[in-house]
Amino acid sequence: MTQEELFKKLIAHCKEYGFIFPSSEIYDGLGAVYDYGQNGVELKNNIKRYWWDSMVKLHENIVGIDAAIFMHPKTWEASGHVAAFNDPLIDNKDSKKRYRADVLIEEWMAKQDEKIQKEVEKARKRFGEAFDEQQYLATSPRVADIVAKRDGVHKRFVEALDKNDLVELRQIILDCEIVCPISGTRNWTDVRQFNLMFSTQMGSTADGASTIYLRPETAQGIFVNFLNVQKTGRMKLPFGIAQIGKAFRNEIVARQFIFRMREFEQMEMQFFVQPGTEMQWWNEWKNTRMAWHRALGFGDEKYRFHDHDKLAHYANAATDIEFNFPFGFKEVEGIHSRTDFDLGRHQEYSGKKIQYFDPERGENYVPYVVETSIGVDRMFLQIMSAAYCEEKLEGGDERVVLRIPACLAPTKVAVMPLVKKDGLPELARQIIDDLKFDYNVSYDEKDSIGKRYRRQDAVGTPFCVTVDHQSLEDGTVTIRHRDSMQQERVAIADLRRMVDEAVSFRPLYKKIKE
Ligand code: ATP
């Protein structure tokens, strides 16, 4: 199965099993807007809990807030979003499709890297044991050609972004002979800038309504509350403020399912530090956040850091954590050192002093900020991509199983009476009544046990508990494990402890803290 086929299947699976539906589907959907279904919302809530607790519960010096989506319009002037929250866009005149110019060029560069890798693999086969990759890279004329071309384009690209030179961006696209994937032609328009913020009106027009924006990031709600939290919480630097909430961006190219949406959710933490210590904290948070991802156990090789070529107007260091999605390595999280830009600008635009009195240094200053910013939806896609698995079973059967880490699984236990009579459903209900105070538990009595197992595998339920006639006699049930499909006989009285251990977030938190 190609990665493309896998991705298509994943999208279909998300819909068929109540994880994600296109928004307002009965009206044929709305571009790049999605709804989470009955299983999706549970997984999403568990992701948020994993993040929230790893920030707020595990760190004495991090607290949370929940700011409004609407903010005073001046916020976005201060933050720079009104002037500079732009993407360079380009249209293909034949297909009428719109692309981000920077993304087209980045994809071209990634292709050159793939070419180099292919040459290396070919040479490795040719030379066998004696192959020395470094020597090959340094001496092969073919590789040297590709590297020179790639590096040349990279240099021009970074300069063009820095100078906001849209003509040069277009020229790079032409020089690299980049074609539209739909029409296959190089018939491109000029590159233009496009502001990504959605706007709306607040108040009735008669009263002189004002234009306000739907926030394009949650971070600003944290910055404007810096003093409120610092004073009321008597917080001392370094400390962090965490927030989970919706953000909105009128994305030009909304593709790849929930990877790039127009309405999405962010989990952001702004960590306020003494100026001069920001690089140390930036490194620290890079490592902590990578550990948080890796603790899920999908394999360390699925993640990498990608340092930014062009720093945003507010940053002095920035990296992304990228995950290997079915469509390649792409950003799931950004870790940015934002300097004193945001607080400084809000101080300037509001005319209010936003400073911290440092008792150690005996002075007032505007703190520096290190931010960790991750999309809930991209995290959701990461988990689904890594968890989706098609397996051939003994006897020619097949199953689709979602190997979602048990702590994140939407339903933890499905309880099933072997038959719908003889008091088995009643006992199954009793078990559910005991477990449901602690976990999401489901009941299923329809179809054969085999079919019921398949249904639970497909939504990632870690445990199926079967109640049979023996259960009535000796108070034991069969528990079946999703991943191994192993079954064991256990006492009903032991179920809670077993499930408790398996679905706990504790081992993950311990790994992060190591
Ligand atoms: P990209 O380069 O992919 O547009 P970005 O660098 O603009 O992303 P940030 O502004 O750093 O993204 O936002 C932080 C996080 O928010 C991203 O790492 C991503 O997980 C999430 N995010 C941003 N835009 C979207 C979107 N349109 N849909 C879903 N998640 C998003």
mmCIF file of N, CA, C and O in Angstrom, residues 41-51 53 292-298 379 383 402-413 438-440 459-463 482-483 498-512:
data_model
loop_
_atom_site.group_PDB
_atom_site.id
_atom_site.type_symbol
_atom_site.label_atom_id
_atom_site.label_comp_id
_atom_site.label_asym_id
_atom_site.label_seq_id
_atom_site.Cartn_x
_atom_site.Cartn_y
_atom_site.Cartn_z
ATOM 1 N N VAL A 41 -14.075 13.190 19.433
ATOM 2 C CA VAL A 41 -14.056 14.162 20.529
ATOM 3 C C VAL A 41 -13.390 13.559 21.773
ATOM 4 O O VAL A 41 -12.686 14.252 22.517
ATOM 5 N N GLU A 42 -13.566 12.261 21.972
ATOM 6 C CA GLU A 42 -12.938 11.625 23.142
ATOM 7 C C GLU A 42 -11.421 11.599 22.995
ATOM 8 O O GLU A 42 -10.688 11.925 23.929
ATOM 9 N N LEU A 43 -10.960 11.223 21.792
ATOM 10 C CA LEU A 43 -9.516 11.200 21.561
ATOM 11 C C LEU A 43 -8.941 12.618 21.707
ATOM 12 O O LEU A 43 -7.901 12.822 22.339
ATOM 13 N N LYS A 44 -9.666 13.576 21.143
ATOM 14 C CA LYS A 44 -9.202 14.959 21.199
ATOM 15 C C LYS A 44 -9.117 15.440 22.662
ATOM 16 O O LYS A 44 -8.141 16.075 23.068
ATOM 17 N N ASN A 45 -10.143 15.136 23.438
ATOM 18 C CA ASN A 45 -10.111 15.539 24.851
ATOM 19 C C ASN A 45 -8.933 14.893 25.579
ATOM 20 O O ASN A 45 -8.308 15.515 26.435
ATOM 21 N N ASN A 46 -8.644 13.635 25.240
ATOM 22 C CA ASN A 46 -7.532 12.953 25.910
ATOM 23 C C ASN A 46 -6.182 13.552 25.518
ATOM 24 O O ASN A 46 -5.271 13.636 26.336
ATOM 25 N N ILE A 47 -6.067 13.966 24.246
ATOM 26 C CA ILE A 47 -4.825 14.636 23.805
ATOM 27 C C ILE A 47 -4.649 15.927 24.606
ATOM 28 O O ILE A 47 -3.570 16.237 25.105
ATOM 29 N N LYS A 48 -5.765 16.656 24.739
ATOM 30 C CA LYS A 48 -5.672 17.932 25.457
ATOM 31 C C LYS A 48 -5.292 17.687 26.910
ATOM 32 O O LYS A 48 -4.526 18.433 27.494
ATOM 33 N N ARG A 49 -5.838 16.633 27.478
ATOM 34 C CA ARG A 49 -5.516 16.336 28.876
ATOM 35 C C ARG A 49 -4.031 15.987 29.022
ATOM 36 O O ARG A 49 -3.363 16.420 29.964
ATOM 37 N N TYR A 50 -3.527 15.183 28.070
ATOM 38 C CA TYR A 50 -2.105 14.794 28.105
ATOM 39 C C TYR A 50 -1.226 16.049 28.081
ATOM 40 O O TYR A 50 -0.263 16.175 28.832
ATOM 41 N N TRP A 51 -1.601 16.982 27.231
ATOM 42 C CA TRP A 51 -0.801 18.207 27.112
ATOM 43 C C TRP A 51 -0.955 19.087 28.359
ATOM 44 O O TRP A 51 0.021 19.526 28.965
ATOM 45 N N ASP A 53 -1.993 18.470 31.430
ATOM 46 C CA ASP A 53 -1.413 17.955 32.673
ATOM 47 C C ASP A 53 0.114 17.974 32.628
ATOM 48 O O ASP A 53 0.767 18.231 33.631
ATOM 49 N N TRP A 292 7.960 14.619 25.101
ATOM 50 C CA TRP A 292 6.493 14.474 25.210
ATOM 51 C C TRP A 292 5.951 13.698 24.010
ATOM 52 O O TRP A 292 5.125 12.799 24.157
ATOM 53 N N HIS A 293 6.421 14.029 22.827
ATOM 54 C CA HIS A 293 5.974 13.308 21.621
ATOM 55 C C HIS A 293 6.452 11.862 21.655
ATOM 56 O O HIS A 293 5.689 10.926 21.426
ATOM 57 N N ARG A 294 7.745 11.706 21.946
ATOM 58 C CA ARG A 294 8.335 10.359 21.866
ATOM 59 C C ARG A 294 7.752 9.411 22.907
ATOM 60 O O ARG A 294 7.733 8.192 22.702
ATOM 61 N N ALA A 295 7.289 9.974 24.028
ATOM 62 C CA ALA A 295 6.741 9.125 25.105
ATOM 63 C C ALA A 295 5.534 8.318 24.624
ATOM 64 O O ALA A 295 5.176 7.304 25.216
ATOM 65 N N LEU A 296 4.923 8.731 23.523
ATOM 66 C CA LEU A 296 3.761 8.002 23.016
ATOM 67 C C LEU A 296 4.154 6.658 22.416
ATOM 68 O O LEU A 296 3.298 5.801 22.187
ATOM 69 N N GLY A 297 5.451 6.500 22.126
ATOM 70 C CA GLY A 297 5.937 5.183 21.718
ATOM 71 C C GLY A 297 5.729 4.840 20.250
ATOM 72 O O GLY A 297 5.736 3.665 19.879
ATOM 73 N N PHE A 298 5.553 5.834 19.384
ATOM 74 C CA PHE A 298 5.381 5.529 17.955
ATOM 75 C C PHE A 298 6.716 5.291 17.244
ATOM 76 O O PHE A 298 6.734 4.917 16.081
ATOM 77 N N MET A 379 -1.893 17.047 16.028
ATOM 78 C CA MET A 379 -1.535 15.987 16.969
ATOM 79 C C MET A 379 -2.471 14.794 16.787
ATOM 80 O O MET A 379 -2.056 13.630 16.817
ATOM 81 N N ILE A 383 -1.447 10.960 15.674
ATOM 82 C CA ILE A 383 -1.808 9.728 16.384
ATOM 83 C C ILE A 383 -2.545 8.766 15.463
ATOM 84 O O ILE A 383 -2.237 7.569 15.422
ATOM 85 N N LEU A 402 -6.618 0.214 15.452
ATOM 86 C CA LEU A 402 -6.005 1.503 15.804
ATOM 87 C C LEU A 402 -5.199 1.289 17.076
ATOM 88 O O LEU A 402 -5.769 1.105 18.152
ATOM 89 N N ARG A 403 -3.874 1.317 16.920
ATOM 90 C CA ARG A 403 -3.017 1.098 18.094
ATOM 91 C C ARG A 403 -2.780 2.431 18.818
ATOM 92 O O ARG A 403 -1.655 2.919 18.924
ATOM 93 N N ILE A 404 -3.874 3.014 19.257
ATOM 94 C CA ILE A 404 -3.781 4.279 19.994
ATOM 95 C C ILE A 404 -3.268 3.976 21.401
ATOM 96 O O ILE A 404 -3.752 3.026 22.028
ATOM 97 N N PRO A 405 -2.284 4.736 21.902
ATOM 98 C CA PRO A 405 -1.846 4.486 23.278
ATOM 99 C C PRO A 405 -3.067 4.441 24.209
ATOM 100 O O PRO A 405 -3.974 5.272 24.089
ATOM 101 N N ALA A 406 -3.072 3.453 25.120
ATOM 102 C CA ALA A 406 -4.286 3.199 25.918
ATOM 103 C C ALA A 406 -4.771 4.444 26.660
ATOM 104 O O ALA A 406 -5.980 4.674 26.778
ATOM 105 N N CYS A 407 -3.837 5.273 27.124
ATOM 106 C CA CYS A 407 -4.265 6.459 27.885
ATOM 107 C C CYS A 407 -5.047 7.441 27.020
ATOM 108 O O CYS A 407 -5.799 8.257 27.539
ATOM 109 N N LEU A 408 -4.867 7.381 25.716
ATOM 110 C CA LEU A 408 -5.551 8.318 24.822
ATOM 111 C C LEU A 408 -6.779 7.710 24.146
ATOM 112 O O LEU A 408 -7.561 8.428 23.512
ATOM 113 N N ALA A 409 -6.937 6.396 24.249
ATOM 114 C CA ALA A 409 -8.017 5.725 23.506
ATOM 115 C C ALA A 409 -9.389 6.283 23.895
ATOM 116 O O ALA A 409 -9.643 6.567 25.064
ATOM 117 N N PRO A 410 -10.283 6.456 22.909
ATOM 118 C CA PRO A 410 -11.607 7.042 23.196
ATOM 119 C C PRO A 410 -12.391 6.221 24.211
ATOM 120 O O PRO A 410 -12.967 6.763 25.147
ATOM 121 N N THR A 411 -12.432 4.905 24.013
ATOM 122 C CA THR A 411 -13.123 4.013 24.950
ATOM 123 C C THR A 411 -12.079 3.064 25.513
ATOM 124 O O THR A 411 -11.249 2.560 24.769
ATOM 125 N N LYS A 412 -12.119 2.848 26.825
ATOM 126 C CA LYS A 412 -11.073 2.024 27.423
ATOM 127 C C LYS A 412 -11.464 0.544 27.454
ATOM 128 O O LYS A 412 -10.631 -0.325 27.278
ATOM 129 N N VAL A 413 -12.739 0.301 27.705
ATOM 130 C CA VAL A 413 -13.184 -1.094 27.848
ATOM 131 C C VAL A 413 -14.531 -1.273 27.152
ATOM 132 O O VAL A 413 -15.418 -0.433 27.297
ATOM 133 N N ASP A 438 -14.911 5.673 36.348
ATOM 134 C CA ASP A 438 -13.511 6.004 36.069
ATOM 135 C C ASP A 438 -13.171 6.131 34.591
ATOM 136 O O ASP A 438 -12.254 6.844 34.232
ATOM 137 N N TYR A 439 -13.874 5.374 33.745
ATOM 138 C CA TYR A 439 -13.479 5.362 32.326
ATOM 139 C C TYR A 439 -14.685 5.392 31.418
ATOM 140 O O TYR A 439 -15.793 5.098 31.835
ATOM 141 N N ASN A 440 -14.390 5.659 30.131
ATOM 142 C CA ASN A 440 -15.394 5.457 29.095
ATOM 143 C C ASN A 440 -15.495 3.967 28.820
ATOM 144 O O ASN A 440 -14.513 3.339 28.442
ATOM 145 N N VAL A 459 -11.818 1.094 16.503
ATOM 146 C CA VAL A 459 -11.857 2.391 17.192
ATOM 147 C C VAL A 459 -10.791 2.478 18.296
ATOM 148 O O VAL A 459 -10.725 3.457 19.031
ATOM 149 N N GLY A 460 -9.967 1.425 18.382
ATOM 150 C CA GLY A 460 -8.810 1.495 19.273
ATOM 151 C C GLY A 460 -9.083 1.189 20.735
ATOM 152 O O GLY A 460 -8.304 1.587 21.605
ATOM 153 N N THR A 461 -10.170 0.462 21.030
ATOM 154 C CA THR A 461 -10.472 0.122 22.438
ATOM 155 C C THR A 461 -9.437 -0.893 22.956
ATOM 156 O O THR A 461 -9.330 -1.982 22.400
ATOM 157 N N PRO A 462 -8.681 -0.560 23.997
ATOM 158 C CA PRO A 462 -7.604 -1.471 24.420
ATOM 159 C C PRO A 462 -8.086 -2.796 25.011
ATOM 160 O O PRO A 462 -7.392 -3.800 24.902
ATOM 161 N N PHE A 463 -9.288 -2.803 25.636
ATOM 162 C CA PHE A 463 -9.716 -4.048 26.290
ATOM 163 C C PHE A 463 -11.153 -4.422 25.933
ATOM 164 O O PHE A 463 -12.045 -3.571 25.935
ATOM 165 N N ARG A 482 -6.177 -5.664 22.917
ATOM 166 C CA ARG A 482 -6.313 -5.216 21.521
ATOM 167 C C ARG A 482 -5.087 -5.545 20.661
ATOM 168 O O ARG A 482 -5.223 -6.121 19.587
ATOM 169 N N ASP A 483 -3.880 -5.201 21.144
ATOM 170 C CA ASP A 483 -2.716 -5.305 20.267
ATOM 171 C C ASP A 483 -2.263 -6.742 20.061
ATOM 172 O O ASP A 483 -1.986 -7.158 18.951
ATOM 173 N N MET A 498 -6.437 -3.674 36.853
ATOM 174 C CA MET A 498 -5.737 -3.961 35.587
ATOM 175 C C MET A 498 -5.876 -2.806 34.598
ATOM 176 O O MET A 498 -4.916 -2.368 33.978
ATOM 177 N N VAL A 499 -7.124 -2.356 34.453
ATOM 178 C CA VAL A 499 -7.384 -1.291 33.485
ATOM 179 C C VAL A 499 -6.679 -0.013 33.937
ATOM 180 O O VAL A 499 -6.026 0.677 33.156
ATOM 181 N N ASP A 500 -6.789 0.232 35.234
ATOM 182 C CA ASP A 500 -6.157 1.415 35.815
ATOM 183 C C ASP A 500 -4.685 1.527 35.444
ATOM 184 O O ASP A 500 -4.220 2.569 34.990
ATOM 185 N N GLU A 501 -3.966 0.437 35.621
ATOM 186 C CA GLU A 501 -2.530 0.434 35.325
ATOM 187 C C GLU A 501 -2.282 0.694 33.851
ATOM 188 O O GLU A 501 -1.403 1.454 33.472
ATOM 189 N N ALA A 502 -3.125 0.046 33.012
ATOM 190 C CA ALA A 502 -2.868 0.114 31.571
ATOM 191 C C ALA A 502 -3.192 1.473 30.960
ATOM 192 O O ALA A 502 -2.578 1.868 29.979
ATOM 193 N N VAL A 503 -4.181 2.166 31.515
ATOM 194 C CA VAL A 503 -4.597 3.415 30.857
ATOM 195 C C VAL A 503 -4.016 4.665 31.533
ATOM 196 O O VAL A 503 -4.319 5.777 31.125
ATOM 197 N N SER A 504 -3.158 4.442 32.513
ATOM 198 C CA SER A 504 -2.609 5.581 33.250
ATOM 199 C C SER A 504 -1.641 6.400 32.393
ATOM 200 O O SER A 504 -0.897 5.859 31.572
ATOM 201 N N PHE A 505 -1.635 7.711 32.608
ATOM 202 C CA PHE A 505 -0.679 8.595 31.928
ATOM 203 C C PHE A 505 0.681 8.570 32.635
ATOM 204 O O PHE A 505 1.653 9.106 32.128
ATOM 205 N N ARG A 506 0.722 7.961 33.813
ATOM 206 C CA ARG A 506 1.937 8.027 34.648
ATOM 207 C C ARG A 506 3.229 7.636 33.922
ATOM 208 O O ARG A 506 4.212 8.370 33.985
ATOM 209 N N PRO A 507 3.237 6.454 33.245
ATOM 210 C CA PRO A 507 4.511 6.068 32.604
ATOM 211 C C PRO A 507 4.978 7.098 31.578
ATOM 212 O O PRO A 507 6.175 7.332 31.421
ATOM 213 N N LEU A 508 4.041 7.742 30.907
ATOM 214 C CA LEU A 508 4.422 8.750 29.907
ATOM 215 C C LEU A 508 5.026 9.971 30.604
ATOM 216 O O LEU A 508 6.058 10.495 30.198
ATOM 217 N N TYR A 509 4.363 10.414 31.681
ATOM 218 C CA TYR A 509 4.878 11.581 32.396
ATOM 219 C C TYR A 509 6.269 11.283 32.968
ATOM 220 O O TYR A 509 7.142 12.148 32.974
ATOM 221 N N LYS A 510 6.466 10.044 33.412
ATOM 222 C CA LYS A 510 7.779 9.694 33.969
ATOM 223 C C LYS A 510 8.844 9.791 32.892
ATOM 224 O O LYS A 510 9.951 10.259 33.126
ATOM 225 N N LYS A 511 8.495 9.314 31.678
ATOM 226 C CA LYS A 511 9.462 9.370 30.566
ATOM 227 C C LYS A 511 9.837 10.820 30.251
ATOM 228 O O LYS A 511 10.983 11.124 29.960
ATOM 229 N N ILE A 512 8.827 11.712 30.294
ATOM 230 C CA ILE A 512 9.113 13.111 29.953
ATOM 231 C C ILE A 512 10.066 13.715 30.974
ATOM 232 O O ILE A 512 10.922 14.521 30.647
#
